[in-house]
Amino acid sequence: MKRNILITGGAGFIGSHVVRLFVNKYPDYHIVNLDKLTYAGNLANLKDIEDKPNYTFVKADIVDIDKMREIFREYDINGVIHLAAESHVDRSIKDPFTFARTNVMGTLSLLQAAKEYWETLPEKFEGKLFYHISTDEVYGALELTHPEGVPAPFTTKASSEDDMAYGTEFFLETTKYNPHSPYSASKASSDHFVRAYHDTYGMPTLVTNCSNNYGPYQFPEKLIPLFINNIRQGKPLPVYGKGENVRDWLFVEDHARAIDLIFHKGKVGDTYNIGGFNEWKNIDLIKVIIKTVDRLLGNPEGQSLSLITYVTDRLGHDMRYAIDSRKLQSELGWEPSLQFEEGIEKTVRWYLDHQDWMDNITSGDYERYYVEMYKIR
């Protein structure tokens, strides 16, 4: 089947990896990359594929339903991979309305445009798919029942509960939603709308909830690229609270592979959790980043530990996220391809080798935002 796939947010961090994968892997597909190009969208992320014959970029706002209707008609869209979203928790605390507008109303606009267009076709919903990418944050927070952690494997695949790093509970696809931030509340709402369109109109949809991603092309307000850049420049490393919050980390290219697999083989109407089986306490992760960056820069080991600066904790800061990806593993055969240490090494090397990319992004506007957000200079 000829596929004309609309990928929203394709100039962003995760989106650019998904666009690149689909453009290169499926030359018979026409990939339409739709992005508003806000602060986090950057077409430099896709310089290597911008001239491919099966790739088209469209600058537009997903909230503009008339424009969405036009795009579905013009490009005969029969598949959607929806990544466009406001995604930074700190920004959502300061400006929740923008998150509601983009994440809720934008998703609803896309759903309605897809429904209206597909219903005009002779085959209607047959062969169509609306795939919505969400976050593990919609589930709320898990307790830190092993606060000190235990040795690797840091995974739900551990041989016993005692071998699990920070707790025995994990987010399942059936876990009740309990969002705590304006960001996660907006994503939870968008998830509900996607499922409502499936249940009410019979629209073919899929939802995935993923853990924290890391890797190349991530905007430097996020922890890993922010800290790599700050170590390089000798700037403070702002750590919320005591750095004890725990997150599950996944290399972005593994997430893109999962999206590809689920788009083609996932069960319509279903939900899949995507995680790295890879929990780290923030302060321990930061020390790994420091050690890796210092080594690759030729600094004395531990030199940048003095840059750690503890700052006032984020409002409503969830203690622990941990994804159980065993459904995705058992049904579709996916699992992460990189060990975390290998992924961090690859990520740090990329940012150090692409300092021009980083310097172009960290403009004066970003610098002012950084200082205001963390209250440090």
Short mmCIF file of C-alpha atoms in Angstrom, two decimals:
data_model
loop_
_atom_site.label_atom_id
_atom_site.label_comp_id
_atom_site.label_asym_id
_atom_site.label_seq_id
_atom_site.Cartn_x
_atom_site.Cartn_y
_atom_site.Cartn_z
CA MET A 1 0.00 0.00 0.00
CA LYS A 2 1.23 3.50 -0.84
CA ARG A 3 1.57 5.36 2.43
CA ASN A 4 1.35 9.12 2.81
CA ILE A 5 2.32 9.65 6.44
CA LEU A 6 1.95 12.89 8.35
CA ILE A 7 4.51 13.15 11.16
CA THR A 8 3.79 16.09 13.45
CA GLY A 9 6.57 17.71 15.45
CA GLY A 10 9.08 16.21 13.04
CA ALA A 11 11.64 18.97 13.50
CA GLY A 12 11.86 18.33 17.23
CA PHE A 13 14.04 15.94 19.18
CA ILE A 14 12.18 12.62 18.94
CA GLY A 15 10.28 13.64 15.82
CA SER A 16 13.42 14.28 13.77
CA HIS A 17 14.69 10.78 14.53
CA VAL A 18 11.36 9.28 13.50
CA VAL A 19 11.24 11.33 10.28
CA ARG A 20 14.81 10.34 9.36
CA LEU A 21 14.11 6.67 10.02
CA PHE A 22 10.93 6.59 7.91
CA VAL A 23 12.36 8.65 5.03
CA ASN A 24 15.43 6.44 4.74
CA LYS A 25 13.79 3.08 5.46
CA TYR A 26 10.67 3.50 3.31
CA PRO A 27 11.52 5.18 -0.01
CA ASP A 28 8.04 4.32 -1.33
CA TYR A 29 6.37 6.27 1.49
CA HIS A 30 5.78 9.99 1.25
CA ILE A 31 6.67 11.53 4.60
CA VAL A 32 5.08 14.92 5.34
CA ASN A 33 6.82 16.59 8.27
CA LEU A 34 4.56 19.17 9.93
CA ASP A 35 6.13 21.46 12.51
CA LYS A 36 5.33 24.93 13.84
CA LEU A 37 9.08 25.53 14.42
CA THR A 38 8.75 26.83 17.95
CA TYR A 39 11.91 27.21 20.06
CA ALA A 40 12.34 23.42 20.19
CA GLY A 41 11.87 22.76 16.46
CA ASN A 42 14.96 22.98 14.29
CA LEU A 43 15.21 22.04 10.62
CA ALA A 44 18.98 21.74 11.07
CA ASN A 45 18.12 18.41 12.73
CA LEU A 46 17.13 17.09 9.29
CA LYS A 47 19.73 18.58 6.93
CA ASP A 48 20.79 15.12 5.83
CA ILE A 49 17.38 14.17 4.40
CA GLU A 50 15.85 17.53 3.40
CA ASP A 51 16.40 16.90 -0.33
CA LYS A 52 15.05 13.35 -0.40
CA PRO A 53 12.29 12.93 -3.03
CA ASN A 54 9.91 11.26 -0.56
CA TYR A 55 10.13 14.05 2.03
CA THR A 56 8.08 17.25 2.36
CA PHE A 57 8.20 19.84 5.12
CA VAL A 58 5.16 21.95 5.98
CA LYS A 59 5.27 24.74 8.55
CA ALA A 60 1.93 24.94 10.35
CA ASP A 61 0.25 25.00 13.75
CA ILE A 62 -1.71 21.85 14.59
CA VAL A 63 -4.33 23.98 16.35
CA ASP A 64 -5.29 25.50 12.97
CA ILE A 65 -7.96 22.99 11.97
CA ASP A 66 -8.59 24.55 8.57
CA LYS A 67 -4.90 24.14 7.72
CA MET A 68 -4.99 20.55 9.00
CA ARG A 69 -7.98 19.81 6.75
CA GLU A 70 -6.09 21.29 3.81
CA ILE A 71 -3.00 19.17 4.49
CA PHE A 72 -5.01 15.93 4.70
CA ARG A 73 -6.65 16.69 1.35
CA GLU A 74 -3.55 17.98 -0.44
CA TYR A 75 -1.29 15.07 0.52
CA ASP A 76 -3.96 12.35 0.79
CA ILE A 77 -2.77 11.48 4.28
CA ASN A 78 -3.56 7.90 5.31
CA GLY A 79 -1.37 7.64 8.40
CA VAL A 80 -0.52 10.01 11.24
CA ILE A 81 2.32 9.78 13.76
CA HIS A 82 1.55 12.57 16.20
CA LEU A 83 4.52 13.83 18.23
CA ALA A 84 3.94 17.60 18.18
CA ALA A 85 3.61 18.82 21.76
CA GLU A 86 4.81 21.25 24.36
CA SER A 87 6.84 18.95 26.58
CA HIS A 88 8.88 20.78 29.23
CA VAL A 89 7.38 20.49 32.72
CA ASP A 90 9.00 23.70 33.99
CA ARG A 91 7.50 25.70 31.13
CA SER A 92 4.07 24.14 31.79
CA ILE A 93 4.19 25.33 35.40
CA LYS A 94 4.80 28.89 34.22
CA ASP A 95 2.41 28.82 31.23
CA PRO A 96 -0.22 26.06 31.45
CA PHE A 97 -2.50 27.67 28.85
CA THR A 98 0.01 27.15 26.05
CA PHE A 99 0.23 23.47 26.95
CA ALA A 100 -3.55 23.08 26.97
CA ARG A 101 -3.79 24.85 23.62
CA THR A 102 -1.15 22.81 21.80
CA ASN A 103 -1.42 19.43 23.48
CA VAL A 104 -5.19 19.23 23.91
CA MET A 105 -6.75 21.45 21.23
CA GLY A 106 -3.98 20.65 18.74
CA THR A 107 -4.54 16.92 19.11
CA LEU A 108 -8.30 17.40 18.83
CA SER A 109 -7.81 19.46 15.66
CA LEU A 110 -5.74 16.68 14.08
CA LEU A 111 -8.20 13.98 15.11
CA GLN A 112 -11.13 15.87 13.64
CA ALA A 113 -9.32 16.68 10.39
CA ALA A 114 -8.33 13.02 9.99
CA LYS A 115 -11.84 11.79 10.76
CA GLU A 116 -13.49 14.21 8.34
CA TYR A 117 -11.12 13.43 5.48
CA TRP A 118 -11.06 9.67 5.92
CA GLU A 119 -14.84 9.50 6.09
CA THR A 120 -15.05 11.05 2.59
CA LEU A 121 -13.04 8.21 1.06
CA PRO A 122 -14.67 5.10 -0.41
CA GLU A 123 -12.69 2.84 1.94
CA LYS A 124 -13.20 5.26 4.88
CA PHE A 125 -11.05 4.09 7.83
CA GLU A 126 -9.68 0.95 6.18
CA GLY A 127 -5.87 1.07 6.00
CA LYS A 128 -5.71 4.27 8.06
CA LEU A 129 -4.03 4.87 11.41
CA PHE A 130 -3.77 7.75 13.89
CA TYR A 131 -0.80 6.98 16.16
CA HIS A 132 -0.46 9.26 19.18
CA ILE A 133 2.82 9.43 21.13
CA SER A 134 2.38 10.20 24.82
CA THR A 135 4.45 10.08 28.01
CA ASP A 136 4.84 8.01 31.15
CA GLU A 137 4.12 11.14 33.20
CA VAL A 138 0.36 10.72 32.71
CA TYR A 139 0.49 7.83 35.18
CA GLY A 140 1.62 10.02 38.08
CA ALA A 141 4.38 8.82 40.37
CA LEU A 142 5.67 5.61 41.93
CA GLU A 143 7.02 5.20 45.43
CA LEU A 144 10.74 4.91 46.00
CA THR A 145 10.69 1.66 47.97
CA HIS A 146 14.43 0.96 47.50
CA PRO A 147 15.80 4.48 48.07
CA GLU A 148 19.43 3.41 47.99
CA GLY A 149 19.04 1.41 44.79
CA VAL A 150 20.74 -1.89 44.04
CA PRO A 151 23.33 -3.00 41.49
CA ALA A 152 22.46 -3.46 37.81
CA PRO A 153 20.41 -4.69 35.93
CA PHE A 154 18.04 -1.92 37.13
CA THR A 155 15.22 -3.64 35.29
CA THR A 156 11.85 -5.35 35.45
CA LYS A 157 13.70 -8.31 33.93
CA ALA A 158 15.60 -8.81 37.19
CA SER A 159 15.54 -12.32 38.64
CA SER A 160 13.72 -11.25 41.80
CA GLU A 161 12.01 -8.25 43.37
CA ASP A 162 15.06 -7.70 45.55
CA ASP A 163 17.14 -7.14 42.39
CA MET A 164 14.93 -4.29 41.14
CA ALA A 165 16.65 -0.96 41.48
CA TYR A 166 14.29 1.48 43.17
CA GLY A 167 10.98 -0.29 43.65
CA THR A 168 8.83 -3.24 42.68
CA GLU A 169 6.00 -1.23 41.08
CA PHE A 170 6.04 -0.24 37.40
CA PHE A 171 3.69 1.59 35.07
CA LEU A 172 1.56 -0.83 33.07
CA GLU A 173 -0.71 -0.06 30.13
CA THR A 174 -3.60 -0.53 32.57
CA THR A 175 -2.23 1.82 35.24
CA LYS A 176 -4.78 4.47 36.22
CA TYR A 177 -3.98 7.99 35.04
CA ASN A 178 -2.93 10.39 37.78
CA PRO A 179 -1.11 13.40 36.23
CA HIS A 180 0.50 15.89 38.59
CA SER A 181 1.79 18.73 36.37
CA PRO A 182 0.08 20.94 33.78
CA TYR A 183 2.22 19.18 31.15
CA SER A 184 1.17 15.67 32.13
CA ALA A 185 -2.45 16.78 32.59
CA SER A 186 -2.49 18.15 29.04
CA LYS A 187 -1.00 14.94 27.67
CA ALA A 188 -3.48 12.83 29.64
CA SER A 189 -6.34 14.84 28.16
CA SER A 190 -5.00 14.36 24.63
CA ASP A 191 -4.70 10.60 25.24
CA HIS A 192 -8.34 10.49 26.30
CA PHE A 193 -9.44 12.31 23.15
CA VAL A 194 -7.55 9.84 20.95
CA ARG A 195 -9.21 6.88 22.65
CA ALA A 196 -12.60 8.62 22.54
CA TYR A 197 -12.34 8.97 18.75
CA HIS A 198 -11.63 5.25 18.52
CA ASP A 199 -14.51 4.28 20.80
CA THR A 200 -17.05 6.80 19.45
CA TYR A 201 -16.31 6.94 15.73
CA GLY A 202 -14.45 3.69 15.16
CA MET A 203 -11.34 5.59 14.11
CA PRO A 204 -8.20 3.42 14.01
CA THR A 205 -5.89 4.75 16.72
CA LEU A 206 -2.88 3.71 18.77
CA VAL A 207 -1.35 5.29 21.87
CA THR A 208 2.13 4.76 23.29
CA ASN A 209 3.51 6.05 26.58
CA CYS A 210 7.28 6.36 26.70
CA SER A 211 9.88 7.01 29.38
CA ASN A 212 12.55 9.74 29.29
CA ASN A 213 14.47 9.89 26.02
CA TYR A 214 18.08 10.98 25.51
CA GLY A 215 20.40 11.27 22.52
CA PRO A 216 21.42 13.65 19.70
CA TYR A 217 19.41 16.74 18.73
CA GLN A 218 17.67 17.22 22.11
CA PHE A 219 16.93 20.83 23.02
CA PRO A 220 19.31 21.90 25.80
CA GLU A 221 16.70 22.73 28.41
CA LYS A 222 16.53 18.99 29.09
CA LEU A 223 18.86 17.49 31.69
CA ILE A 224 21.42 15.55 29.65
CA PRO A 225 22.25 18.07 26.86
CA LEU A 226 22.01 20.93 29.37
CA PHE A 227 24.59 19.34 31.64
CA ILE A 228 26.92 18.33 28.81
CA ASN A 229 26.92 21.92 27.53
CA ASN A 230 27.33 23.44 30.99
CA ILE A 231 30.28 21.19 31.82
CA ARG A 232 31.90 22.18 28.54
CA GLN A 233 31.45 25.86 29.45
CA GLY A 234 32.17 25.54 33.19
CA LYS A 235 28.66 26.66 34.16
CA PRO A 236 26.64 25.48 37.19
CA LEU A 237 24.77 22.17 36.98
CA PRO A 238 21.33 22.86 38.56
CA VAL A 239 20.04 19.83 40.47
CA TYR A 240 16.48 19.93 41.80
CA GLY A 241 16.14 19.17 45.52
CA LYS A 242 18.65 16.50 46.52
CA GLY A 243 18.73 14.82 43.10
CA GLU A 244 16.93 11.74 44.42
CA ASN A 245 14.15 11.60 41.82
CA VAL A 246 14.33 8.47 39.65
CA ARG A 247 13.67 8.22 35.92
CA ASP A 248 13.74 5.43 33.34
CA TRP A 249 15.96 6.39 30.36
CA LEU A 250 15.71 5.26 26.74
CA PHE A 251 18.01 6.09 23.81
CA VAL A 252 15.99 8.06 21.26
CA GLU A 253 16.86 5.84 18.29
CA ASP A 254 15.44 2.86 20.18
CA HIS A 255 12.23 4.84 20.69
CA ALA A 256 12.10 5.59 16.95
CA ARG A 257 12.50 1.87 16.21
CA ALA A 258 9.64 1.10 18.58
CA ILE A 259 7.41 3.68 16.88
CA ASP A 260 8.19 2.14 13.49
CA LEU A 261 7.35 -1.34 14.75
CA ILE A 262 4.14 -0.30 16.50
CA PHE A 263 2.95 1.78 13.53
CA HIS A 264 3.22 -1.23 11.25
CA LYS A 265 2.36 -4.13 13.56
CA GLY A 266 0.61 -2.74 16.64
CA LYS A 267 -2.96 -3.74 17.43
CA VAL A 268 -5.38 -0.96 16.47
CA GLY A 269 -7.11 0.56 19.49
CA ASP A 270 -4.40 -0.66 21.85
CA THR A 271 -1.81 1.00 24.10
CA TYR A 272 1.88 0.11 24.42
CA ASN A 273 4.37 1.28 27.03
CA ILE A 274 7.92 1.94 25.81
CA GLY A 275 10.73 2.06 28.35
CA GLY A 276 14.42 1.46 28.70
CA PHE A 277 14.41 -0.97 31.66
CA ASN A 278 16.96 1.53 32.88
CA GLU A 279 16.28 3.48 36.08
CA TRP A 280 18.67 6.08 37.39
CA LYS A 281 18.52 8.46 40.31
CA ASN A 282 19.13 11.96 38.94
CA ILE A 283 22.24 12.62 41.00
CA ASP A 284 23.79 9.29 39.97
CA LEU A 285 23.02 9.99 36.31
CA ILE A 286 24.60 13.43 36.63
CA LYS A 287 27.78 11.92 38.05
CA VAL A 288 27.98 9.53 35.08
CA ILE A 289 27.60 12.48 32.70
CA ILE A 290 30.29 14.44 34.55
CA LYS A 291 32.70 11.51 34.48
CA THR A 292 32.11 10.90 30.76
CA VAL A 293 32.37 14.55 29.68
CA ASP A 294 35.46 15.20 31.78
CA ARG A 295 37.17 12.13 30.32
CA LEU A 296 36.33 13.04 26.72
CA LEU A 297 37.44 16.66 27.27
CA GLY A 298 40.68 15.53 28.85
CA ASN A 299 39.81 17.06 32.23
CA PRO A 300 41.05 15.54 35.48
CA GLU A 301 38.56 12.96 36.72
CA GLY A 302 35.90 14.56 38.90
CA GLN A 303 36.91 18.12 38.02
CA SER A 304 33.34 19.16 37.16
CA LEU A 305 31.75 17.72 40.29
CA SER A 306 32.20 21.16 41.84
CA LEU A 307 29.72 22.56 39.30
CA ILE A 308 26.80 20.70 40.92
CA THR A 309 24.44 23.33 42.34
CA TYR A 310 21.37 22.25 44.30
CA VAL A 311 18.35 24.45 43.53
CA THR A 312 14.81 24.68 44.88
CA ASP A 313 12.86 21.60 43.92
CA ARG A 314 10.31 21.75 41.10
CA LEU A 315 6.68 22.17 42.19
CA GLY A 316 4.89 18.81 42.28
CA HIS A 317 8.07 16.94 41.36
CA ASP A 318 7.20 13.24 40.93
CA MET A 319 9.61 10.96 42.77
CA ARG A 320 9.86 7.95 40.44
CA TYR A 321 8.80 6.85 36.97
CA ALA A 322 9.37 3.29 35.78
CA ILE A 323 7.90 1.73 32.64
CA ASP A 324 7.10 -1.94 32.21
CA SER A 325 7.66 -2.67 28.49
CA ARG A 326 7.08 -6.40 28.65
CA LYS A 327 3.86 -6.24 26.62
CA LEU A 328 5.77 -4.61 23.74
CA GLN A 329 8.51 -7.19 24.09
CA SER A 330 6.23 -10.22 24.17
CA GLU A 331 3.77 -9.13 21.46
CA LEU A 332 6.06 -7.36 18.97
CA GLY A 333 9.57 -8.47 19.94
CA TRP A 334 11.01 -5.02 20.67
CA GLU A 335 13.68 -4.29 23.25
CA PRO A 336 16.33 -1.57 23.66
CA SER A 337 19.46 -2.08 21.56
CA LEU A 338 21.93 -0.09 23.68
CA GLN A 339 23.15 -0.48 27.21
CA PHE A 340 22.91 2.84 29.03
CA GLU A 341 26.66 3.40 29.38
CA GLU A 342 27.05 2.87 25.63
CA GLY A 343 24.19 5.24 24.90
CA ILE A 344 25.58 7.96 27.18
CA GLU A 345 29.03 7.65 25.60
CA LYS A 346 27.49 7.98 22.13
CA THR A 347 25.36 10.94 23.23
CA VAL A 348 28.16 12.87 24.91
CA ARG A 349 30.44 12.36 21.91
CA TRP A 350 27.72 13.66 19.58
CA TYR A 351 27.21 16.89 21.51
CA LEU A 352 30.95 17.50 21.87
CA ASP A 353 31.41 16.86 18.14
CA HIS A 354 28.51 19.18 17.23
CA GLN A 355 29.30 22.23 19.31
CA ASP A 356 28.22 24.52 16.47
CA TRP A 357 24.73 23.00 16.60
CA MET A 358 24.57 23.58 20.33
CA ASP A 359 25.98 27.11 20.16
CA ASN A 360 23.48 28.11 17.46
CA ILE A 361 20.60 26.97 19.66
CA THR A 362 21.78 28.48 22.93
CA SER A 363 21.13 32.03 21.82
CA GLY A 364 20.70 35.09 24.00
CA ASP A 365 17.00 34.31 24.43
CA TYR A 366 17.80 30.81 25.65
CA GLU A 367 20.49 32.12 28.00
CA ARG A 368 18.01 34.52 29.60
CA TYR A 369 15.46 31.73 29.97
CA TYR A 370 18.04 29.44 31.59
CA VAL A 371 19.06 32.05 34.16
CA GLU A 372 15.46 32.88 35.03
CA MET A 373 14.34 29.24 35.26
CA TYR A 374 17.06 28.05 37.63
CA LYS A 375 17.80 31.36 39.38
CA ILE A 376 21.54 30.90 38.93
CA ARG A 377 24.21 32.62 36.83
#
